[in-house]
Short mmCIF file of C-alpha atoms in Angstrom, two decimals:
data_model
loop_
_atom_site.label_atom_id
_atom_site.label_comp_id
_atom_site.label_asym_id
_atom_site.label_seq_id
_atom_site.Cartn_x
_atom_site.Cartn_y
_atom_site.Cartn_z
CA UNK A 1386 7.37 -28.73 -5.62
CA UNK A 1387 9.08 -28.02 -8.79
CA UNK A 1388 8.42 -28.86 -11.94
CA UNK A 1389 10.25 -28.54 -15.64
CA UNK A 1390 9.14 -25.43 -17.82
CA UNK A 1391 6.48 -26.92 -20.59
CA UNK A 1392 8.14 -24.54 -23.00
CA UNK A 1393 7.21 -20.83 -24.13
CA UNK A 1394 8.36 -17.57 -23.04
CA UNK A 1395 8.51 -17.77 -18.43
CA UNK A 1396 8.96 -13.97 -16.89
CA UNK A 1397 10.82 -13.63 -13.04
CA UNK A 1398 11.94 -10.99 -11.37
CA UNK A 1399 15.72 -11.18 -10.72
CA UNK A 1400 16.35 -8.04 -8.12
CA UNK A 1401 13.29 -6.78 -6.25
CA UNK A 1402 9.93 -8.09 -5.19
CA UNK A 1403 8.25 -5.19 -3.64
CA UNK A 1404 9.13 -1.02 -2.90
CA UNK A 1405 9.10 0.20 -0.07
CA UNK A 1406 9.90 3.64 -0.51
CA UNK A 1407 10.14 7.67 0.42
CA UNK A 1408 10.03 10.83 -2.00
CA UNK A 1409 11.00 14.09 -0.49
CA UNK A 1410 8.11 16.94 -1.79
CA UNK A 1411 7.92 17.82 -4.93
CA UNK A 1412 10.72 15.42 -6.16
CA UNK A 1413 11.60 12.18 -7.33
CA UNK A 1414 12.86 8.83 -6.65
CA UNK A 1415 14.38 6.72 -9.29
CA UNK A 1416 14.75 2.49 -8.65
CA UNK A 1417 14.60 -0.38 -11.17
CA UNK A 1418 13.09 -3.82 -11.02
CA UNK A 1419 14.70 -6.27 -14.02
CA UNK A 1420 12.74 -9.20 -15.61
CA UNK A 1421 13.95 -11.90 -16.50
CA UNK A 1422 13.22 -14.21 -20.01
CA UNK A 1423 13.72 -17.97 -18.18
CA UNK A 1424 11.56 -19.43 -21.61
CA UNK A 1425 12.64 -20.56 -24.58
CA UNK A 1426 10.16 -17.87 -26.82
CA UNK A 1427 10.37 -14.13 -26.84
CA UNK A 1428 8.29 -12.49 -23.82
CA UNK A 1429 6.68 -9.56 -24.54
CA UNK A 1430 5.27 -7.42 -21.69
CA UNK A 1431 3.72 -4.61 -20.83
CA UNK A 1432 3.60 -2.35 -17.38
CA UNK A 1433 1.12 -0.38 -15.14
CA UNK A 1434 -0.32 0.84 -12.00
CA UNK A 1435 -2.97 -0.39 -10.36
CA UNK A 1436 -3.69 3.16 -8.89
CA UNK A 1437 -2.21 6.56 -8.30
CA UNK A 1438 -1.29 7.82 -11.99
CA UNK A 1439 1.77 9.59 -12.25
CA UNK A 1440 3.27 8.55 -8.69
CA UNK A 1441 5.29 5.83 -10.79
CA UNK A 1442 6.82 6.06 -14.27
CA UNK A 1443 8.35 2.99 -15.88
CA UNK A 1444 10.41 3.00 -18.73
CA UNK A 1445 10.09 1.20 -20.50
CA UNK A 1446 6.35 0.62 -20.34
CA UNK A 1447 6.67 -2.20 -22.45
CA UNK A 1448 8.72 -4.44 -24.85
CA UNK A 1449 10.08 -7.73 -25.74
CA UNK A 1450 12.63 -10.05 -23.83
CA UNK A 1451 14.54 -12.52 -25.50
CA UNK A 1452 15.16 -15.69 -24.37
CA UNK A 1453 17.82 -16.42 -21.68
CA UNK A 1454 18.16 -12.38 -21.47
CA UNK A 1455 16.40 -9.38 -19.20
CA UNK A 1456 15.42 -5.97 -19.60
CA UNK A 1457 16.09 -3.29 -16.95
CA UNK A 1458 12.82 -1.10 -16.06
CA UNK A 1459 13.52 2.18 -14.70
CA UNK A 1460 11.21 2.85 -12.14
CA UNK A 1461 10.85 6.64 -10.80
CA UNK A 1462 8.54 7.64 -8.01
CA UNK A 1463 7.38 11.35 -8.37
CA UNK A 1464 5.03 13.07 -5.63
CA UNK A 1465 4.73 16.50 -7.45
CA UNK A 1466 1.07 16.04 -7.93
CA UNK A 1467 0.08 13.95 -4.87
CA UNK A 1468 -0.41 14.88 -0.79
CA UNK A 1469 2.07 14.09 1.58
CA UNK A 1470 1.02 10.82 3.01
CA UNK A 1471 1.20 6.48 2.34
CA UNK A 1472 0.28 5.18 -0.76
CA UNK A 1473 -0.66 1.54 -1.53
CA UNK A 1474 -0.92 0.38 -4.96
CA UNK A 1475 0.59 -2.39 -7.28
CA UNK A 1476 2.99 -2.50 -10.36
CA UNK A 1477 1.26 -4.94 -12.38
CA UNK A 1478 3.49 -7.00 -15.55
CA UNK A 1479 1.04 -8.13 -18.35
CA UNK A 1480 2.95 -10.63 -20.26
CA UNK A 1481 2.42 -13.53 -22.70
CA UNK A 1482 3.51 -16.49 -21.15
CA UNK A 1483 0.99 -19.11 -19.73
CA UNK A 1484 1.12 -17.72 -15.89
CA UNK A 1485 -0.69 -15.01 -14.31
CA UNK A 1486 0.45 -11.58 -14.08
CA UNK A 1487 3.26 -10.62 -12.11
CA UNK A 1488 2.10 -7.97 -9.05
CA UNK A 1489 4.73 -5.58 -7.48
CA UNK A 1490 3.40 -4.57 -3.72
CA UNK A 1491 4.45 -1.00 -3.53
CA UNK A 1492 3.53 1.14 -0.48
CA UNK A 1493 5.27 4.85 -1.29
CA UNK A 1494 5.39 7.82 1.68
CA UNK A 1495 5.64 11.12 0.54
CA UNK A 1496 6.76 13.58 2.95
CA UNK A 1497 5.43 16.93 3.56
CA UNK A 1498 6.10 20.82 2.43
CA UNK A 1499 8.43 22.39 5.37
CA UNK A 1500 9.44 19.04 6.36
CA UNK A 1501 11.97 19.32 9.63
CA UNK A 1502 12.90 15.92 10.55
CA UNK A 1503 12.83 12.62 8.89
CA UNK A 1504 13.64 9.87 10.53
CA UNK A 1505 13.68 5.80 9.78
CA UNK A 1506 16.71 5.01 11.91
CA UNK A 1507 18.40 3.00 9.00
CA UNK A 1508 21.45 4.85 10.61
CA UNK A 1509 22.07 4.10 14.16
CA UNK A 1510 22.67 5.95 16.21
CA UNK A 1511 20.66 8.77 13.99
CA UNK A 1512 22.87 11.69 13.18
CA UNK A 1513 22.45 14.26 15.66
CA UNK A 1514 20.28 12.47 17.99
CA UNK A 1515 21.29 11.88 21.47
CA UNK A 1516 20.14 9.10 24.07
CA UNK A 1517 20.38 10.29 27.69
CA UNK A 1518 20.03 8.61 30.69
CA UNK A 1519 19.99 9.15 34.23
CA UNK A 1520 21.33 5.51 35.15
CA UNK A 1521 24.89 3.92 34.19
CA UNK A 1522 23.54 2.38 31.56
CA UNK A 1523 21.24 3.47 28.19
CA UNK A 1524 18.49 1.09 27.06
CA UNK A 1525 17.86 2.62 23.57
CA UNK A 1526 18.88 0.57 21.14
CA UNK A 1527 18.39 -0.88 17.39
CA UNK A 1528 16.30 -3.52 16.38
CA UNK A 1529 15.88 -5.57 13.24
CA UNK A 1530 12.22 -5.95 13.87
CA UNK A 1531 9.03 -3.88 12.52
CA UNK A 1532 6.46 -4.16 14.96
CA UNK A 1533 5.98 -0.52 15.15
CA UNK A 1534 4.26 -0.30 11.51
CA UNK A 1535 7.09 0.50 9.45
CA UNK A 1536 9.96 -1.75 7.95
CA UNK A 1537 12.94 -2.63 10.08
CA UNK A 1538 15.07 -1.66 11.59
CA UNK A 1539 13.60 0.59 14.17
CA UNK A 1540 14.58 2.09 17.31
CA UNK A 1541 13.65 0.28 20.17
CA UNK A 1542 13.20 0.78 24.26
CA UNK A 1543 14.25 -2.71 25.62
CA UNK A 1544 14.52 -4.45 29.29
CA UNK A 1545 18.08 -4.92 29.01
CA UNK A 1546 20.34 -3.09 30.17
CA UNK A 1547 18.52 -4.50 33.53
CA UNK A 1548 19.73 -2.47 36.33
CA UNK A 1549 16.05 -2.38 38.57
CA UNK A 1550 16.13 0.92 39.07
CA UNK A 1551 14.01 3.91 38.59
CA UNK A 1552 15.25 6.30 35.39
CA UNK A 1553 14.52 8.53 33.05
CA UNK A 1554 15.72 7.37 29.24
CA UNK A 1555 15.15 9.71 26.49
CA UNK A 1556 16.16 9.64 22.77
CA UNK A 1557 16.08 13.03 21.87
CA UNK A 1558 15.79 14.47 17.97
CA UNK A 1559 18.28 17.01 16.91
CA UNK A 1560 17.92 20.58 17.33
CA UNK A 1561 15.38 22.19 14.88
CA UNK A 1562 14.81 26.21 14.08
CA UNK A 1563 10.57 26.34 14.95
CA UNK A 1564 11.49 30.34 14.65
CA UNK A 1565 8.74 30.43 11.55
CA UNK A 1566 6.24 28.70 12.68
CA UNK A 1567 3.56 28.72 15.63
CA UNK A 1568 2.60 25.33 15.35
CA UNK A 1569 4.66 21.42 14.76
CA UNK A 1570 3.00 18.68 13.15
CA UNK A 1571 4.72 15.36 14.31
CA UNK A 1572 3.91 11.96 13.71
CA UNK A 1573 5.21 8.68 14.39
CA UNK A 1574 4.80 4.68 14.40
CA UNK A 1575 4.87 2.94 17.72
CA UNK A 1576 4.09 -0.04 19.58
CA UNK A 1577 4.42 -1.25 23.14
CA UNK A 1578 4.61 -4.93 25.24
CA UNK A 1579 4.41 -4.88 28.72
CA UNK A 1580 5.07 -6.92 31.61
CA UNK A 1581 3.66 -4.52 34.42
CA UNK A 1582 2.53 -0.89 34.65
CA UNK A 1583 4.87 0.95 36.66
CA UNK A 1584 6.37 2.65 34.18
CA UNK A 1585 5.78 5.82 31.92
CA UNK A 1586 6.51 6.51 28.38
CA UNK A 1587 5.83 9.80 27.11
CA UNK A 1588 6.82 12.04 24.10
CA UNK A 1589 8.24 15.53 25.14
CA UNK A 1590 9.96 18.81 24.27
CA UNK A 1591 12.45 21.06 25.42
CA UNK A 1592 14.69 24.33 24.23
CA UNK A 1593 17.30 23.48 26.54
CA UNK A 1594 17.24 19.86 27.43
CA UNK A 1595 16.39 20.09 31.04
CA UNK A 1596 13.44 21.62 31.33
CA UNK A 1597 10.65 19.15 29.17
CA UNK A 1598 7.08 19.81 28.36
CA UNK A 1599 5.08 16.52 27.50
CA UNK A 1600 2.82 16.51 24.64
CA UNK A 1601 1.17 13.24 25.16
CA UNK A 1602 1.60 10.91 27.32
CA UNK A 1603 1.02 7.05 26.35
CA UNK A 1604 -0.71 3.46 27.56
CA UNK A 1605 1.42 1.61 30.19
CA UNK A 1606 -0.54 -1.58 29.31
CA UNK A 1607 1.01 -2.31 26.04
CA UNK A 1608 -0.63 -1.69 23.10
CA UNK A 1609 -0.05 -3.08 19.08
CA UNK A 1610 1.66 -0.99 16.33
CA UNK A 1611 -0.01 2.46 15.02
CA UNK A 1612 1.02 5.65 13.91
CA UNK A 1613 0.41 8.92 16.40
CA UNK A 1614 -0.20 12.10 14.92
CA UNK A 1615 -0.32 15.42 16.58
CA UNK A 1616 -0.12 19.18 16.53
CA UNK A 1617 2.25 20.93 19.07
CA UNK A 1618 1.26 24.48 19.78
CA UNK A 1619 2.53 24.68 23.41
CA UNK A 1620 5.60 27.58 24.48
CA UNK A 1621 8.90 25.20 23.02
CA UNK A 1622 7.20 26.06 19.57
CA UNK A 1623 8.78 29.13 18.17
CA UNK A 1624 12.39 28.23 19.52
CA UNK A 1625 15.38 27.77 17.13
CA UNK A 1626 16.67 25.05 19.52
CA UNK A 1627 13.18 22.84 19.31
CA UNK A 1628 13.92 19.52 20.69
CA UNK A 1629 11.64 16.29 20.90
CA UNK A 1630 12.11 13.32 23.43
CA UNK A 1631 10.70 9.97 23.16
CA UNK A 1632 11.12 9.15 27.12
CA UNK A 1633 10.65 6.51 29.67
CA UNK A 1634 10.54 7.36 33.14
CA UNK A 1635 10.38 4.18 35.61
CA UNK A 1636 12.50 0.73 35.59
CA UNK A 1637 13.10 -1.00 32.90
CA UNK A 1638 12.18 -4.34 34.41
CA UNK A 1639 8.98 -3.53 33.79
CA UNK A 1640 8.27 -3.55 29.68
CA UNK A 1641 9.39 -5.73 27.78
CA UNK A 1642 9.95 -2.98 24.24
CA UNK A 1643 8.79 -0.01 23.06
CA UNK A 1644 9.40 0.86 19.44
CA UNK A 1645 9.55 3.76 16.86
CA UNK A 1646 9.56 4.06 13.25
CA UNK A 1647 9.34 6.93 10.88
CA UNK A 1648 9.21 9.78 12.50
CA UNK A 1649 8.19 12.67 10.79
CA UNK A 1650 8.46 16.69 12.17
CA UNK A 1651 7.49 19.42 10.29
CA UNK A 1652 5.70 22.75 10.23
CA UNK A 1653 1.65 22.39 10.94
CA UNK A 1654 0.32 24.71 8.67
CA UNK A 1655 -0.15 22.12 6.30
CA UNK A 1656 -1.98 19.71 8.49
CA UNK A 1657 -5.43 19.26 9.27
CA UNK A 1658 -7.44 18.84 11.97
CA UNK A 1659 -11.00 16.53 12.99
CA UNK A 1660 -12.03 17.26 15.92
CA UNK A 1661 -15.62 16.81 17.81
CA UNK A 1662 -17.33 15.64 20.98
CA UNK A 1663 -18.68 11.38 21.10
CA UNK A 1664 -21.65 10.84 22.07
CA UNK A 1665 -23.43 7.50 23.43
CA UNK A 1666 -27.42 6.91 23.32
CA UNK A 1667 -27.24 4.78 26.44
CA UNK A 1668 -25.13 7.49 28.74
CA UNK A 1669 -22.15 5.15 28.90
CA UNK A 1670 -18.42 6.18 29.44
CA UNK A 1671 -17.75 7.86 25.87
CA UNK A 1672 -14.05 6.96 26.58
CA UNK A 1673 -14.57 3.37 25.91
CA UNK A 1674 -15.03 4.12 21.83
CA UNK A 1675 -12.81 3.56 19.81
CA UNK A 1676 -12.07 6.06 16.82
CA UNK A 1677 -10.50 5.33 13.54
CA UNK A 1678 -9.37 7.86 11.01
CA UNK A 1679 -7.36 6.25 8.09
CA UNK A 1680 -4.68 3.79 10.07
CA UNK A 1681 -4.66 6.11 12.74
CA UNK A 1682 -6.53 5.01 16.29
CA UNK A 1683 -7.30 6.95 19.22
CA UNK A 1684 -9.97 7.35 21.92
CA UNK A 1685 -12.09 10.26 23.29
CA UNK A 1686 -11.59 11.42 26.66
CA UNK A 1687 -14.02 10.95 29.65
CA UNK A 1688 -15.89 13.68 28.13
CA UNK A 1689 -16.52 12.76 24.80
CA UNK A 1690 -13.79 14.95 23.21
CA UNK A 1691 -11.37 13.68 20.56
CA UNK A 1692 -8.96 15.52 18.09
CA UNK A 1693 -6.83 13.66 14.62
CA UNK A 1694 -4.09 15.62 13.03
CA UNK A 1695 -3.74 14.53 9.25
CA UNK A 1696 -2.36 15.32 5.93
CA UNK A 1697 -4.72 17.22 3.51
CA UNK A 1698 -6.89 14.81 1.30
CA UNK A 1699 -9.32 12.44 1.59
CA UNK A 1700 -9.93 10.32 4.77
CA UNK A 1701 -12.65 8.02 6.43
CA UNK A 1702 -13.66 8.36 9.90
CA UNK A 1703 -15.23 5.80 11.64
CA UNK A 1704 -16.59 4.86 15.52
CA UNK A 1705 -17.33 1.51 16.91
CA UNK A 1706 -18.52 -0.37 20.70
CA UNK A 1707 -19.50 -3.51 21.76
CA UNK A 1708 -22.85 -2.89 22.08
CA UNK A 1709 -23.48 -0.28 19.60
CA UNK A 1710 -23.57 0.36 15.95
CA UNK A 1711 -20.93 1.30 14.49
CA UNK A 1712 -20.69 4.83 12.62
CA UNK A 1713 -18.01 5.68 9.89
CA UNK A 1714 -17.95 9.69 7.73
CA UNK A 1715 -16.60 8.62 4.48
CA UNK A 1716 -15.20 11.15 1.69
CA UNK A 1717 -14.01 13.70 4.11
CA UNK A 1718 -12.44 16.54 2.27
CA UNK A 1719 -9.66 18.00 4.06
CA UNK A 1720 -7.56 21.15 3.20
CA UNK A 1721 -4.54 22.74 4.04
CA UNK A 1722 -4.93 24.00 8.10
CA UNK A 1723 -8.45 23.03 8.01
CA UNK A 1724 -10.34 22.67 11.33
CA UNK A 1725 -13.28 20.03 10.73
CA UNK A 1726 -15.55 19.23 13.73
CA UNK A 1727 -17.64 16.24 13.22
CA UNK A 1728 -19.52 15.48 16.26
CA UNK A 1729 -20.95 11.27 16.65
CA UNK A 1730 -23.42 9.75 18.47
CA UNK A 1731 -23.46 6.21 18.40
CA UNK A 1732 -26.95 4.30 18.93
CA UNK A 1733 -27.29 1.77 21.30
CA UNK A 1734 -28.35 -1.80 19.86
CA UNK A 1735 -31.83 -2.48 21.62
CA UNK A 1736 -31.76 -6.42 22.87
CA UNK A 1737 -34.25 -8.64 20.84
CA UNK A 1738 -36.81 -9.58 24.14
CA UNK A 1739 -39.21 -12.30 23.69
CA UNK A 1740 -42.65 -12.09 25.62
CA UNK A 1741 -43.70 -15.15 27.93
CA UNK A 1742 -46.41 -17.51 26.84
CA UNK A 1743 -49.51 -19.17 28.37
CA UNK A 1744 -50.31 -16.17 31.15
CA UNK A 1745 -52.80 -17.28 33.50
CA UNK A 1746 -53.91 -15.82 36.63
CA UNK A 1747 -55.57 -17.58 39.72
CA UNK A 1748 -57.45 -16.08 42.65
CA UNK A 1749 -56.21 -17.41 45.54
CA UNK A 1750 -57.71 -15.98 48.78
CA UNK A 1751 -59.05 -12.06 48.82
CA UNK A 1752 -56.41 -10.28 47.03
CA UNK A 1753 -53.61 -12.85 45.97
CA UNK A 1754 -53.57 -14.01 42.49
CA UNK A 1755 -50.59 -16.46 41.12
CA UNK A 1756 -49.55 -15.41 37.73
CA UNK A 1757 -48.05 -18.65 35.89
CA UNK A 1758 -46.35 -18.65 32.51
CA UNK A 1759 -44.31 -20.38 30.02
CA UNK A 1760 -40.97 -18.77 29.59
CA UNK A 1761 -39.43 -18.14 26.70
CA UNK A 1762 -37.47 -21.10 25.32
CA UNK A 1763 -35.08 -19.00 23.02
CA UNK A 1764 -31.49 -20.15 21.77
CA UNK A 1765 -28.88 -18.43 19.28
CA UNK A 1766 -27.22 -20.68 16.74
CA UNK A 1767 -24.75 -20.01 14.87
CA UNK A 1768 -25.73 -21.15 11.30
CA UNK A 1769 -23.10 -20.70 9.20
CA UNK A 1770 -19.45 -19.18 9.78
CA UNK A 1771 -17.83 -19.10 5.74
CA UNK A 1772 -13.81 -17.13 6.08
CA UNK A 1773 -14.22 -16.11 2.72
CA UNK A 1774 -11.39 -16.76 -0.28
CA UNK A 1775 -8.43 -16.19 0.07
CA UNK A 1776 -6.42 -14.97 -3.23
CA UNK A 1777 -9.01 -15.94 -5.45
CA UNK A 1778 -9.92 -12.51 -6.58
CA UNK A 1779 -11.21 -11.10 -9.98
CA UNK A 1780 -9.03 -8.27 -11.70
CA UNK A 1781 -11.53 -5.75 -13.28
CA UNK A 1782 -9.19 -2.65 -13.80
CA UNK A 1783 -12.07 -0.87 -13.18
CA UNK A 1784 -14.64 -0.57 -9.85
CA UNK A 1785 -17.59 -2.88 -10.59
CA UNK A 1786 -20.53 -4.22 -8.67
CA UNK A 1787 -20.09 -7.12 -7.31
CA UNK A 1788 -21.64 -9.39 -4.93
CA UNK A 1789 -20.15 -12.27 -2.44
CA UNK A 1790 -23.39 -14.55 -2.05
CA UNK A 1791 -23.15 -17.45 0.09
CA UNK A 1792 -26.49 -19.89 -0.92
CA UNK A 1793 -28.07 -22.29 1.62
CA UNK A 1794 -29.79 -25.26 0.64
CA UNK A 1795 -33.58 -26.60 2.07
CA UNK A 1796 -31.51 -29.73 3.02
CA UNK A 1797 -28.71 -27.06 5.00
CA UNK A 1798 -31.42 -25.71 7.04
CA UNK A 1799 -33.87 -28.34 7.67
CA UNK A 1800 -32.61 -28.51 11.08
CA UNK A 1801 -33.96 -25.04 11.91
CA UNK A 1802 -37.16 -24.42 10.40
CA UNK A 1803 -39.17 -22.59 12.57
CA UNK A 1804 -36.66 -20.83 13.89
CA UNK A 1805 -36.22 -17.01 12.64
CA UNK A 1806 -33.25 -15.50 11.07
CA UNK A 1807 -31.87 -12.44 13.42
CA UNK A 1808 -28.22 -11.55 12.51
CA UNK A 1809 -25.59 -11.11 9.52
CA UNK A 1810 -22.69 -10.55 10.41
CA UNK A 1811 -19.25 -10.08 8.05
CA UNK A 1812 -15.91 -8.24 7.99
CA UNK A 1813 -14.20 -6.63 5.17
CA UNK A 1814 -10.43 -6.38 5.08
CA UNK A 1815 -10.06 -3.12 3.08
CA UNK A 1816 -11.90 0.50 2.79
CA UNK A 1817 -11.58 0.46 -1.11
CA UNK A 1818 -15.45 0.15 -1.60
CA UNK A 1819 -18.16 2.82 -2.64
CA UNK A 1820 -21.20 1.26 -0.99
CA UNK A 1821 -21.73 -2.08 0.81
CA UNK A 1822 -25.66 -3.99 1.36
CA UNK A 1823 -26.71 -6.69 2.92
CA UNK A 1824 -29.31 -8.64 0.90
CA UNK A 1825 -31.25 -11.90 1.97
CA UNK A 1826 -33.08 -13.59 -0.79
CA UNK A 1827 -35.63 -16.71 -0.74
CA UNK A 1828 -35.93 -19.26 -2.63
CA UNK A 1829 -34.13 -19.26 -6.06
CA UNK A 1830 -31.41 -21.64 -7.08
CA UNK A 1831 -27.48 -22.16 -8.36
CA UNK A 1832 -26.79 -18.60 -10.06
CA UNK A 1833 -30.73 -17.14 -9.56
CA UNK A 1834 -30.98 -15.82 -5.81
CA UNK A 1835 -34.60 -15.87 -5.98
CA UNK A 1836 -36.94 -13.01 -4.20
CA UNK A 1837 -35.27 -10.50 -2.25
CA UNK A 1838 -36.70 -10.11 1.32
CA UNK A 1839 -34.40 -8.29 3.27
CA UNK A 1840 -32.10 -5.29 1.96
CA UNK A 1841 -30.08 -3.08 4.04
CA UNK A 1842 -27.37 -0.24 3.07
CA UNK A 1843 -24.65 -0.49 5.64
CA UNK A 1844 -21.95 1.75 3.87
CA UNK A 1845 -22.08 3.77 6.90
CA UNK A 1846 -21.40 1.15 9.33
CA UNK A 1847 -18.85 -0.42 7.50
CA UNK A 1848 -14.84 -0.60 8.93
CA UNK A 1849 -12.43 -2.36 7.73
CA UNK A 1850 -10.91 -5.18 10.42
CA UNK A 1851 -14.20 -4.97 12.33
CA UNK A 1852 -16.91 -7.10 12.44
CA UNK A 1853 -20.03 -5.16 10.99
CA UNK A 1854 -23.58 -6.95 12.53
CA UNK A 1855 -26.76 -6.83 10.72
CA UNK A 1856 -29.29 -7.11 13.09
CA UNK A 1857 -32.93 -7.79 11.39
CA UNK A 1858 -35.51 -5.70 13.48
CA UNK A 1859 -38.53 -8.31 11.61
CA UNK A 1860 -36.73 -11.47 11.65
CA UNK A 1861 -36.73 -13.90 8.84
CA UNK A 1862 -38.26 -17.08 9.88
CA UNK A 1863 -36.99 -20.16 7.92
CA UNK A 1864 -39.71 -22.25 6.06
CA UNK A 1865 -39.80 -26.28 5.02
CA UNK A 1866 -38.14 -26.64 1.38
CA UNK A 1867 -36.39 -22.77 1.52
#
């Protein structure tokens, strides 16, 4: 619906909406967003980050825009001071007119020291990169899509050509001199869709493009977008003809993409490692965890063991199963070619078991006695599902306490008193957060929670995009008029 301007000074952006950007180490990157006056009064504005000072300059910072013209903000993107690695933040516009702020999505990748290869395939084919095939036909191609993680385009692995026949496909990076180094960090964004599993995809390497080493070999089932990071120590390393292959060995017929994005190959030593051994309380298959370190996703092998290469900095590590609690390290200081092990053990989550009732025992003849009882007549309800708000947040410029409350009323749970309370359960959608709780309060009204009965610090349970459940070990049981 539109409707005519009431008058006063009315702000737009006439050229960009969002960044989306790379800076090279140690240097800068210079853009401009320009703002437009659409009012009929002066606008008068004024710029800044919602994180990260220093990655972004604007100049200038502020000023005054009369109406029917625009000023032109220089915009430069500097990552002398920051870690290589993907930064999410705003530009926020504080202006006068009688609308809210304009925000600026920016999301900013700085690359690494001894950077090798960089790679976003807004070129195709890449310079210097060669697809191979042992069939007639190639299916490497380019594709205006982004499922891999990144921002289209990105190169993509497709059914078609469809020739239904076994081959080996590779796209292959150019040659790079390893001669200084004894180890290659490389990391990429990748998905996969499937429509059977007779296929392989692998990344490889090779000095001489015959004879390939593979590095890691991936899922056949299909699997959503993420970004794969990894050291590569193995006997290619060292060569000045260092080659890496993104292959597929099988028919074609069988997936229906697989895509890559931002590819990024440079020397380790400037990488980090977390590394350790998982652990389950209940003996299962350790495989079946999943691990999360920053956006990156992985899990152990049958034995427990698990590796992450990342940038130096600060990252979260977290562990979650059906079944069991979930574990997260938070604040993990990395540094430059640091080896961190961090062993987990995740707990298994006992089942709530409820005893039978009115036991009796009767002598029959001799020795036999019939046991009779009531059994337990349990049932889980669901007693409130709430999806939150969305975009109806608070700016406080700085980190506050803050709690998300949802109240029930006597006449909300009349229909279950008696029964006992046993479960929270909510998801948060970022890791931005210093602590979380779960608090339970009785009584109380509008804006007064009442008396606090149940309190529990789950900061170290809690992952972003995962359901986090509070399980009560006394539950709550709900009383007439609560």
């Amino acid at each position: 619906t539109f409707s005519e301007n009431a008058g006063g000074p009315w702000p737009s952006l006439t050229n960009v909406m969002k960044f989306n950007e790379t800076v090279e180490f140690n240097n800068t990157l210079q853009k401009s967003l320009v703002i437009f006056n659409a009012g009929d009064e002066d606008l008068s504005y004024s710029i800044e980050t919602s994180d990260y000072p220093g990655l972004v300059t604007p100049s200038p910072a502020s000023g005054t825009i009369l109406p029917g013209s625009s000023d032109e903000i220089s915009i430069v993107f500097d990552s002398a001071e920051f870690e290589a690695g993907e930064y999410d933040f705003d530009i926020i516009i504080h202006h006068n007119a009688d609308t809210d702020d304009i925000i600026v999505p920016c999301k900013v990748k700085t690359l690494p020291n001894n950077l090798l290869v960089w790679e976003d395939f807004n070129n195709w084919p890449p310079q210097d990169w060669q697809i191979t095939s042992t069939l007639a036909e190639a299916n490497w191609t380019i594709s205006n899509s982004s499922a891999a993680g990144g921002t289209y385009p990105e190169a993509s692995f497709n059914a078609t050509p469809l020739l239904l026949l076994d081959g080996v496909q590779r796209l292959i990076s150019p040659p790079i001199n390893t001669a200084e180094f004894s180890n290659i960090y490389l990391e990429f964004k990748h998905s996969a869709s499937t429509y059977n599993n007779l296929y392989q995809i692998s990344v490889q390497t090779s000095t001489d493009l015959e004879n390939w080493t593979v590095v890691e070999d991936f899922p056949n089932t299909g699997f959503a977008g993420n970004k794969y990071s990894s050291y590569i120590d193995n006997e290619d390393v060292g060569s000045d003809t260092f080659h890496v292959s993104w292959t597929f060995t099988g028919n074609s017929f069988y997936i229906l993409y697989w895509v890559l994005d931002d590819i990024v190959i440079s020397g380790g030593e400037d990488y980090a490692e977390v590394f350790g051994t998982v652990t389950l309380s209940n003996s299962e298959n350790p495989a079946n965890v999943t691990l999360v370190l920053d956006d990156q996703t992985t899990s152990p092998d049958a034995q427990g063991n698990y590796s992450f290469s990342v940038f130096p900095g600060t990252h979260y590590l977290g562990a979650y199963m059906a079944g069991y609690e979930n574990m997260v390290f938070r604040n993990l200081e990395l540094d430059s070619g640091q080896m961190l092990q961090q062993d987990i053990n995740l707990q298994y989550i006992e089942p709530t078991l409820y005893p039978a009732t009115d036991l009796s025992a009767t002598v029959q003849e001799f020795n036999s006695v019939q046991l009779a009882w009531e059994a337990p007549n349990v049932q889980s309800q669901e007693i409130l599902y709430h999806n939150g708000y969305s975009g109806a947040g608070i700016g406080t410029n700085t980190p506050v306490e803050a709690e998300f409350a949802i109240r029930l009323t006597s006449e909300e749970l009349d229909d279950y008193v008696g029964w006992e309370l046993g479960k929270v359960s909510f998801m948060l959608h970022t890791m931005e957060f210093n602590s979380a709780l779960v608090h339970i309060y009785e009584g109380g009204s509008n804006g007064q929670p009442g008396t606090l009965v149940y309190e529990e610090d789950v900061t170290n349970k809690a992952l972003s995009q995962i359901w986090i459940d509070e399980i009560l070990e006394d539950p709550i049981t709900i009383l007439p008029d609560t």
